[in-house]
Amino acid sequence: MRYYPVEFIAAMLNSIMGSSEKVAFYIHFAESLGIQVLTPDINESFSKFTVKGDTIRFGMAAIKNVGMNVIEGIVKAREEKGEFTSLSDFCNKVDPGTINKRAVESLIKAGAFDKLNGYRSQKLAVHEKLLDGAASQKKKNIDGQLSLFGGLDAGAMVEVPEIQYPRIKEFDKKYLLAMEKEMTGLYLTGHPLDEYKASLKSQTSMSVEEIMSSQETLEEEAMAHDPAAEIIMKPSVGVEDGERVIIGGIITEVSRKVTKNNKIMAFVKLEDLTGTIELIVFPNTLEKVNYMIEIDQLIVVRGKMSIREDEAPKVICEDIQPLEKLNSSKVFIRVSDNKTAKEVNWSLRPYLAPYRGDTPLYLFAAKERQSFRLGRDMWLDLKGDGFKFLQEKFGEENVKIVEDN
């Protein structure tokens, strides 16, 4: 690991390729070390994760519906006939008997053809027609409709004419990411939460990574460099059982179950920009937040940590609220001390109702040098007169707008 970190992580990724959660964990670990994991590429990817200089190329075997026969056919065509220059060229060069529509669709959705001309939306619109054309041409050749030179060997190219892509727009980013998640279990070219970084930082107390910070492989496994070894995670010692936390992210899985008392509880997978954690939602809480528990929902969760030996940390959910996309600006009101800040917090609420918006409002206690974010119902609309009102009430020198970097 110390001397060959890229090779070590590539080997680990190949050993746990069937588990998208573990793959995500090691990809994030690689990125934390400055090692980039490149997206799948029809001209560069092999079946497994491979090392390319100081980077790792995503393996095609980690894409759903893409079997080894398909991958071997793609690699063979690439090595014998050269790199693919377009989707039509791909269908020309690859033996139609080794590929199928479902595998090509999955490769397009996973982004493996992204470097070739055309949007994913356009490629998905024409790939079936191209494959049908290749299969039809092969059948004609087999039936004896050959050139003047006679026979066509099994490895020869099947001529499929270049096709004009339909004039349609690319799918929106959210849908592209959803396709990647569907095909690989991972977001490869971005994350639905990328636009919510500031929101997560402002509305949560810690990230999943901070909860899992001391989860690591056993030292002897790393020293042995044994990729086949079972990955054993240790719960973080930095978070205690029963400790209250506020975390946020996107729901990726939901499982509802009936308890012995004939009530419904839920087990939820929550993913933020750093990792994934399981939420346990007991019946009484579920009755209040059930409408929020849907796949792809962006949420903020308040709850208690559940730390058990030989189990990954979990959060027992107490409340769920929508994850709000915040304005990049913040408004700070400077007051003398914490006592005054508490008084202002209660007295100011009724006056801010007409100026409600999406810009967070903070009180800064000068004596203790502490900041407090006020409730969501006290945030400001900077396009209105709320900022002017605060300046008149507390003095222009005590009310400032701060822009996030």
Short mmCIF file of C-alpha atoms in Angstrom, two decimals:
data_model
loop_
_atom_site.label_atom_id
_atom_site.label_comp_id
_atom_site.label_asym_id
_atom_site.label_seq_id
_atom_site.Cartn_x
_atom_site.Cartn_y
_atom_site.Cartn_z
CA MET A 1 0.00 0.00 0.00
CA ARG A 2 2.80 2.41 0.91
CA TYR A 3 4.87 1.87 -2.26
CA TYR A 4 2.19 0.89 -4.80
CA PRO A 5 -1.03 2.62 -3.68
CA VAL A 6 -2.60 2.75 -7.17
CA GLU A 7 -1.99 -0.94 -7.83
CA PHE A 8 -3.14 -1.87 -4.32
CA ILE A 9 -6.45 0.02 -4.59
CA ALA A 10 -7.08 -1.38 -8.10
CA ALA A 11 -6.59 -4.88 -6.71
CA MET A 12 -8.95 -4.14 -3.82
CA LEU A 13 -11.59 -2.81 -6.22
CA ASN A 14 -11.36 -5.98 -8.29
CA SER A 15 -11.71 -8.16 -5.21
CA ILE A 16 -14.96 -6.48 -4.11
CA MET A 17 -16.40 -5.64 -7.54
CA GLY A 18 -19.73 -7.28 -6.69
CA SER A 19 -20.43 -4.86 -3.82
CA SER A 20 -21.21 -1.33 -5.03
CA GLU A 21 -21.00 0.03 -1.46
CA LYS A 22 -17.46 -1.31 -1.01
CA VAL A 23 -16.48 -0.14 -4.49
CA ALA A 24 -17.80 3.34 -3.62
CA PHE A 25 -15.84 3.26 -0.34
CA TYR A 26 -12.54 2.46 -2.09
CA ILE A 27 -13.13 4.93 -4.92
CA HIS A 28 -13.69 7.65 -2.32
CA PHE A 29 -10.60 6.43 -0.44
CA ALA A 30 -8.57 6.57 -3.67
CA GLU A 31 -9.74 10.12 -4.37
CA SER A 32 -8.81 11.15 -0.83
CA LEU A 33 -5.24 10.05 -1.70
CA GLY A 34 -5.32 12.02 -4.94
CA ILE A 35 -5.80 8.91 -7.10
CA GLN A 36 -8.43 9.46 -9.79
CA VAL A 37 -10.74 6.61 -10.77
CA LEU A 38 -11.64 7.19 -14.41
CA THR A 39 -15.08 6.41 -15.81
CA PRO A 40 -15.61 3.35 -18.05
CA ASP A 41 -14.38 3.87 -21.62
CA ILE A 42 -15.17 1.60 -24.57
CA ASN A 43 -11.65 2.20 -25.96
CA GLU A 44 -9.70 1.75 -22.73
CA SER A 45 -11.62 -0.35 -20.22
CA PHE A 46 -11.08 -4.07 -19.75
CA SER A 47 -13.14 -6.44 -17.63
CA LYS A 48 -11.39 -5.43 -14.39
CA PHE A 49 -10.23 -2.14 -12.90
CA THR A 50 -6.84 -1.42 -14.47
CA VAL A 51 -3.97 0.88 -13.63
CA LYS A 52 -3.18 3.65 -16.10
CA GLY A 53 -0.23 5.68 -14.85
CA ASP A 54 -1.33 7.30 -11.60
CA THR A 55 -5.03 6.64 -12.29
CA ILE A 56 -7.39 3.65 -12.29
CA ARG A 57 -9.74 2.89 -15.19
CA PHE A 58 -13.21 1.55 -14.32
CA GLY A 59 -13.76 -2.12 -15.28
CA MET A 60 -16.61 -3.08 -17.64
CA ALA A 61 -17.42 -6.18 -15.58
CA ALA A 62 -18.74 -3.83 -12.88
CA ILE A 63 -21.49 -2.68 -15.29
CA LYS A 64 -24.81 -4.54 -15.11
CA ASN A 65 -25.81 -6.76 -18.05
CA VAL A 66 -22.28 -6.73 -19.50
CA GLY A 67 -20.98 -10.31 -19.37
CA MET A 68 -17.51 -11.66 -20.02
CA ASN A 69 -18.37 -12.81 -23.57
CA VAL A 70 -19.40 -9.25 -24.44
CA ILE A 71 -16.23 -7.77 -22.92
CA GLU A 72 -13.96 -10.31 -24.62
CA GLY A 73 -15.62 -9.54 -27.97
CA ILE A 74 -15.15 -5.79 -27.47
CA VAL A 75 -11.49 -6.11 -26.43
CA LYS A 76 -10.71 -8.52 -29.29
CA ALA A 77 -12.26 -6.19 -31.89
CA ARG A 78 -10.44 -3.21 -30.41
CA GLU A 79 -7.06 -4.95 -30.47
CA GLU A 80 -7.45 -6.42 -33.96
CA LYS A 81 -9.22 -3.56 -35.79
CA GLY A 82 -8.26 -0.44 -33.85
CA GLU A 83 -10.06 1.95 -31.53
CA PHE A 84 -13.75 2.67 -32.06
CA THR A 85 -14.38 6.08 -33.59
CA SER A 86 -18.19 6.15 -33.37
CA LEU A 87 -21.12 3.98 -32.33
CA SER A 88 -21.52 2.88 -35.98
CA ASP A 89 -17.81 2.02 -36.12
CA PHE A 90 -18.25 -0.01 -32.94
CA CYS A 91 -21.06 -2.02 -34.57
CA ASN A 92 -18.89 -2.45 -37.69
CA LYS A 93 -15.91 -3.84 -35.79
CA VAL A 94 -17.43 -6.00 -33.06
CA ASP A 95 -18.73 -9.43 -34.07
CA PRO A 96 -22.56 -9.13 -33.83
CA GLY A 97 -22.64 -12.60 -32.34
CA THR A 98 -20.74 -11.47 -29.24
CA ILE A 99 -22.84 -8.44 -28.29
CA ASN A 100 -26.51 -7.77 -27.61
CA LYS A 101 -28.78 -4.74 -27.36
CA ARG A 102 -29.10 -4.92 -23.58
CA ALA A 103 -25.33 -4.88 -23.03
CA VAL A 104 -24.79 -1.96 -25.44
CA GLU A 105 -27.62 -0.02 -23.79
CA SER A 106 -26.01 -0.58 -20.37
CA LEU A 107 -22.60 0.55 -21.66
CA ILE A 108 -24.16 3.73 -23.09
CA LYS A 109 -26.00 4.45 -19.84
CA ALA A 110 -22.82 3.91 -17.80
CA GLY A 111 -21.01 6.48 -19.96
CA ALA A 112 -18.62 4.05 -21.72
CA PHE A 113 -19.31 5.72 -25.11
CA ASP A 114 -19.18 9.31 -23.81
CA LYS A 115 -15.88 10.15 -25.55
CA LEU A 116 -17.36 9.26 -28.94
CA ASN A 117 -19.40 11.81 -30.86
CA GLY A 118 -23.04 12.26 -29.80
CA TYR A 119 -25.10 12.50 -26.62
CA ARG A 120 -26.15 9.49 -24.59
CA SER A 121 -29.75 10.33 -25.52
CA GLN A 122 -28.86 10.09 -29.23
CA LYS A 123 -26.93 6.84 -28.85
CA LEU A 124 -29.77 5.23 -26.94
CA ALA A 125 -32.15 6.32 -29.70
CA VAL A 126 -30.19 4.57 -32.49
CA HIS A 127 -28.24 1.68 -30.96
CA GLU A 128 -30.93 -0.92 -31.62
CA LYS A 129 -31.18 0.08 -35.29
CA LEU A 130 -27.41 -0.12 -35.68
CA LEU A 131 -27.22 -3.56 -34.08
CA ASP A 132 -30.11 -4.82 -36.18
CA GLY A 133 -28.29 -3.55 -39.27
CA ALA A 134 -25.11 -5.37 -38.27
CA ALA A 135 -26.99 -8.61 -37.62
CA SER A 136 -28.88 -8.29 -40.93
CA GLN A 137 -25.66 -7.69 -42.88
CA LYS A 138 -24.02 -10.70 -41.26
CA LYS A 139 -27.00 -12.88 -42.22
CA LYS A 140 -26.74 -11.72 -45.86
CA ASN A 141 -23.08 -12.63 -45.86
CA ILE A 142 -23.79 -16.05 -44.44
CA ASP A 143 -26.52 -16.58 -47.06
CA GLY A 144 -23.94 -16.13 -49.80
CA GLN A 145 -24.49 -12.48 -50.70
CA LEU A 146 -20.75 -11.78 -50.65
CA SER A 147 -18.35 -9.65 -52.63
CA LEU A 148 -16.68 -10.72 -55.91
CA PHE A 149 -13.81 -12.10 -53.89
CA GLY A 150 -15.96 -14.78 -52.26
CA GLY A 151 -16.02 -15.90 -48.62
CA LEU A 152 -16.00 -13.66 -45.59
CA ASP A 153 -13.91 -14.82 -42.67
CA ALA A 154 -15.42 -14.79 -39.19
CA GLY A 155 -13.23 -11.91 -38.08
CA ALA A 156 -14.00 -9.59 -40.96
CA MET A 157 -15.83 -6.32 -40.41
CA VAL A 158 -19.56 -6.12 -41.00
CA GLU A 159 -20.23 -2.88 -42.86
CA VAL A 160 -22.90 -0.85 -41.07
CA PRO A 161 -23.49 2.57 -42.65
CA GLU A 162 -22.88 5.70 -40.55
CA ILE A 163 -26.14 6.85 -39.08
CA GLN A 164 -27.30 10.39 -38.53
CA TYR A 165 -28.21 10.99 -34.90
CA PRO A 166 -31.66 12.46 -34.29
CA ARG A 167 -31.60 16.15 -33.37
CA ILE A 168 -32.51 15.75 -29.71
CA LYS A 169 -31.11 17.27 -26.54
CA GLU A 170 -29.02 15.44 -23.99
CA PHE A 171 -30.78 14.16 -20.88
CA ASP A 172 -30.52 16.48 -17.89
CA LYS A 173 -27.70 15.86 -15.43
CA LYS A 174 -29.94 14.30 -12.80
CA TYR A 175 -31.15 11.65 -15.26
CA LEU A 176 -27.62 10.91 -16.52
CA LEU A 177 -26.47 10.32 -12.94
CA ALA A 178 -29.49 8.10 -12.27
CA MET A 179 -28.54 5.95 -15.27
CA GLU A 180 -24.98 5.56 -13.98
CA LYS A 181 -26.31 4.57 -10.57
CA GLU A 182 -28.67 2.05 -12.15
CA MET A 183 -25.90 0.41 -14.20
CA THR A 184 -22.99 0.48 -11.73
CA GLY A 185 -24.45 1.21 -8.31
CA LEU A 186 -22.38 4.41 -8.32
CA TYR A 187 -22.54 8.01 -9.51
CA LEU A 188 -19.58 8.28 -11.88
CA THR A 189 -19.57 11.73 -13.52
CA GLY A 190 -20.95 13.72 -10.60
CA HIS A 191 -23.36 13.46 -7.71
CA PRO A 192 -26.94 14.67 -7.21
CA LEU A 193 -25.70 16.44 -4.08
CA ASP A 194 -22.94 18.43 -5.80
CA GLU A 195 -25.14 21.55 -5.78
CA TYR A 196 -25.97 21.01 -2.12
CA LYS A 197 -22.46 21.05 -0.61
CA ALA A 198 -23.03 24.35 1.18
CA SER A 199 -26.51 23.25 2.23
CA LEU A 200 -25.22 20.02 3.78
CA LYS A 201 -22.44 21.83 5.61
CA SER A 202 -24.88 24.38 6.97
CA GLN A 203 -27.72 22.04 7.93
CA THR A 204 -25.84 19.02 9.35
CA SER A 205 -23.49 18.36 12.24
CA MET A 206 -21.30 15.76 10.53
CA SER A 207 -20.83 13.74 7.35
CA VAL A 208 -21.05 9.98 6.89
CA GLU A 209 -17.29 9.93 6.42
CA GLU A 210 -16.79 11.53 9.83
CA ILE A 211 -19.02 8.89 11.39
CA MET A 212 -17.13 6.13 9.61
CA SER A 213 -13.76 7.87 9.91
CA SER A 214 -11.99 5.10 11.78
CA GLN A 215 -13.51 2.27 9.83
CA GLU A 216 -10.58 0.65 8.11
CA THR A 217 -9.28 -2.66 6.89
CA LEU A 218 -7.35 -4.69 9.39
CA GLU A 219 -3.71 -3.68 9.30
CA GLU A 220 -2.50 -7.25 8.71
CA GLU A 221 -4.65 -7.47 5.56
CA ALA A 222 -3.12 -4.33 4.12
CA MET A 223 0.38 -5.47 5.04
CA ALA A 224 -0.25 -8.84 3.40
CA HIS A 225 -1.62 -7.11 0.27
CA ASP A 226 -4.24 -9.81 -0.06
CA PRO A 227 -7.00 -8.53 -2.38
CA ALA A 228 -9.15 -11.59 -1.73
CA ALA A 229 -9.27 -10.99 2.00
CA GLU A 230 -12.64 -10.13 3.51
CA ILE A 231 -12.88 -6.42 4.30
CA ILE A 232 -13.60 -6.04 8.00
CA MET A 233 -14.80 -2.64 9.11
CA LYS A 234 -14.44 -1.30 12.64
CA PRO A 235 -17.02 1.17 13.98
CA SER A 236 -15.68 4.65 14.54
CA VAL A 237 -14.47 5.26 18.06
CA GLY A 238 -15.05 8.98 17.54
CA VAL A 239 -18.85 8.60 17.68
CA GLU A 240 -20.43 7.13 20.77
CA ASP A 241 -23.50 4.94 21.06
CA GLY A 242 -26.53 7.16 21.70
CA GLU A 243 -24.80 10.36 20.56
CA ARG A 244 -27.15 12.71 18.71
CA VAL A 245 -26.20 13.65 15.15
CA ILE A 246 -27.65 15.60 12.23
CA ILE A 247 -26.80 14.16 8.82
CA GLY A 248 -28.14 14.75 5.32
CA GLY A 249 -28.10 13.26 1.85
CA ILE A 250 -30.08 11.34 -0.75
CA ILE A 251 -32.13 8.20 -0.07
CA THR A 252 -30.87 5.31 -2.21
CA GLU A 253 -32.77 2.34 -0.72
CA VAL A 254 -35.92 1.86 1.36
CA SER A 255 -37.17 -1.33 2.99
CA ARG A 256 -40.37 -1.31 5.07
CA LYS A 257 -41.12 -4.21 7.41
CA VAL A 258 -43.97 -5.22 9.71
CA THR A 259 -43.05 -5.53 13.39
CA LYS A 260 -44.36 -8.11 15.87
CA ASN A 261 -46.91 -5.52 16.97
CA ASN A 262 -48.22 -5.35 13.41
CA LYS A 263 -46.77 -1.87 12.86
CA ILE A 264 -44.53 -0.75 10.02
CA MET A 265 -40.91 0.36 10.45
CA ALA A 266 -38.35 1.25 7.81
CA PHE A 267 -34.68 0.64 7.04
CA VAL A 268 -33.23 3.38 4.82
CA LYS A 269 -29.87 3.78 3.05
CA LEU A 270 -28.75 7.41 3.09
CA GLU A 271 -25.86 8.59 0.91
CA ASP A 272 -24.04 11.91 1.19
CA LEU A 273 -20.98 13.09 -0.74
CA THR A 274 -18.68 10.99 1.45
CA GLY A 275 -20.40 7.63 1.97
CA THR A 276 -23.49 5.63 2.85
CA ILE A 277 -25.12 4.82 6.19
CA GLU A 278 -28.25 2.96 7.29
CA LEU A 279 -31.12 4.70 9.07
CA ILE A 280 -33.55 2.84 11.33
CA VAL A 281 -37.00 4.43 11.46
CA PHE A 282 -39.25 2.98 14.17
CA PRO A 283 -43.06 2.95 13.77
CA ASN A 284 -43.86 6.04 15.88
CA THR A 285 -41.37 8.15 13.93
CA LEU A 286 -42.37 6.62 10.59
CA GLU A 287 -45.97 7.78 11.06
CA LYS A 288 -44.71 11.38 11.08
CA VAL A 289 -42.08 11.21 8.31
CA ASN A 290 -43.34 8.46 6.01
CA TYR A 291 -44.11 10.92 3.20
CA MET A 292 -40.41 11.91 3.14
CA ILE A 293 -39.06 8.37 2.81
CA GLU A 294 -38.81 7.79 -0.93
CA ILE A 295 -35.87 6.87 -3.15
CA ASP A 296 -34.01 9.94 -4.53
CA GLN A 297 -35.52 12.19 -1.81
CA LEU A 298 -33.04 14.75 -0.40
CA ILE A 299 -33.36 14.91 3.39
CA VAL A 300 -31.84 16.07 6.67
CA VAL A 301 -32.02 13.53 9.51
CA ARG A 302 -31.85 14.08 13.25
CA GLY A 303 -31.20 10.96 15.27
CA LYS A 304 -29.10 8.93 17.68
CA MET A 305 -26.11 6.77 16.86
CA SER A 306 -26.41 3.02 17.29
CA ILE A 307 -22.96 1.47 17.72
CA ARG A 308 -22.80 -2.31 18.04
CA GLU A 309 -19.80 -4.62 17.97
CA ASP A 310 -19.23 -6.28 14.57
CA GLU A 311 -21.87 -4.03 12.93
CA ALA A 312 -21.55 -0.89 10.85
CA PRO A 313 -22.76 2.24 12.69
CA LYS A 314 -26.43 3.11 12.16
CA VAL A 315 -28.59 6.13 12.94
CA ILE A 316 -31.91 5.73 14.77
CA CYS A 317 -34.06 8.37 13.14
CA GLU A 318 -35.98 10.86 15.33
CA ASP A 319 -36.98 13.41 12.68
CA ILE A 320 -36.65 14.04 8.93
CA GLN A 321 -36.87 17.35 7.09
CA PRO A 322 -36.30 18.26 3.43
CA LEU A 323 -32.75 19.26 2.50
CA GLU A 324 -33.06 22.89 1.52
CA LYS A 325 -30.86 24.32 -1.23
CA LEU A 326 -29.37 27.38 0.36
CA ASN A 327 -28.41 30.70 -1.08
CA SER A 328 -24.61 30.97 -1.17
CA SER A 329 -24.86 34.14 0.93
CA LYS A 330 -25.25 34.41 4.71
CA VAL A 331 -26.40 37.33 6.83
CA PHE A 332 -24.69 37.91 10.20
CA ILE A 333 -26.04 40.07 13.02
CA ARG A 334 -23.42 41.02 15.62
CA VAL A 335 -24.64 41.23 19.23
CA SER A 336 -22.72 41.67 22.47
CA ASP A 337 -22.87 38.17 23.99
CA ASN A 338 -24.64 34.79 24.08
CA LYS A 339 -27.33 36.02 26.48
CA THR A 340 -28.25 38.84 24.10
CA ALA A 341 -28.21 36.41 21.16
CA LYS A 342 -30.83 34.22 22.89
CA GLU A 343 -33.01 37.23 23.61
CA VAL A 344 -32.75 38.43 20.00
CA ASN A 345 -33.57 34.97 18.70
CA TRP A 346 -36.96 35.02 20.47
CA SER A 347 -37.84 38.69 20.03
CA LEU A 348 -36.90 38.94 16.35
CA ARG A 349 -39.00 36.05 15.00
CA PRO A 350 -42.35 37.87 14.54
CA TYR A 351 -40.73 40.79 12.71
CA LEU A 352 -39.03 38.60 10.06
CA ALA A 353 -42.21 36.89 8.77
CA PRO A 354 -42.71 39.41 5.89
CA TYR A 355 -39.07 38.97 4.75
CA ARG A 356 -38.85 35.18 4.72
CA GLY A 357 -36.48 33.66 2.11
CA ASP A 358 -33.62 31.20 1.54
CA THR A 359 -30.62 33.16 2.88
CA PRO A 360 -29.45 31.79 6.27
CA LEU A 361 -29.43 34.28 9.16
CA TYR A 362 -26.80 34.03 11.92
CA LEU A 363 -26.30 35.74 15.25
CA PHE A 364 -22.68 36.41 16.20
CA ALA A 365 -21.95 36.80 19.92
CA ALA A 366 -18.90 39.10 20.03
CA LYS A 367 -17.84 38.32 23.61
CA GLU A 368 -17.73 34.54 23.17
CA ARG A 369 -16.95 34.77 19.42
CA GLN A 370 -19.65 32.21 18.65
CA SER A 371 -22.14 32.08 15.76
CA PHE A 372 -25.67 30.64 15.87
CA ARG A 373 -27.76 29.85 12.79
CA LEU A 374 -31.39 30.83 13.28
CA GLY A 375 -34.34 28.61 12.36
CA ARG A 376 -35.36 28.12 8.73
CA ASP A 377 -38.46 30.23 9.29
CA MET A 378 -36.24 33.25 10.08
CA TRP A 379 -34.11 33.21 6.92
CA LEU A 380 -34.18 36.23 4.61
CA ASP A 381 -35.16 37.08 1.06
CA LEU A 382 -32.35 39.43 0.09
CA LYS A 383 -34.43 40.85 -2.75
CA GLY A 384 -36.84 42.33 -0.24
CA ASP A 385 -36.44 44.89 2.54
CA GLY A 386 -35.42 42.45 5.27
CA PHE A 387 -31.73 43.33 5.17
CA LYS A 388 -32.55 47.03 5.38
CA PHE A 389 -34.86 46.35 8.32
CA LEU A 390 -32.07 44.54 10.21
CA GLN A 391 -29.60 47.36 9.54
CA GLU A 392 -32.05 49.91 10.91
CA LYS A 393 -32.69 47.79 14.01
CA PHE A 394 -29.12 46.73 14.85
CA GLY A 395 -27.03 49.35 13.04
CA GLU A 396 -25.37 49.08 9.64
CA GLU A 397 -22.02 48.21 11.22
CA ASN A 398 -23.55 45.16 12.93
CA VAL A 399 -25.34 43.55 9.96
CA LYS A 400 -23.23 42.09 7.16
CA ILE A 401 -23.64 39.79 4.15
CA VAL A 402 -20.94 37.12 3.79
CA GLU A 403 -20.48 35.23 0.52
CA ASP A 404 -19.36 31.58 0.59
CA ASN A 405 -16.25 30.82 -1.40
#
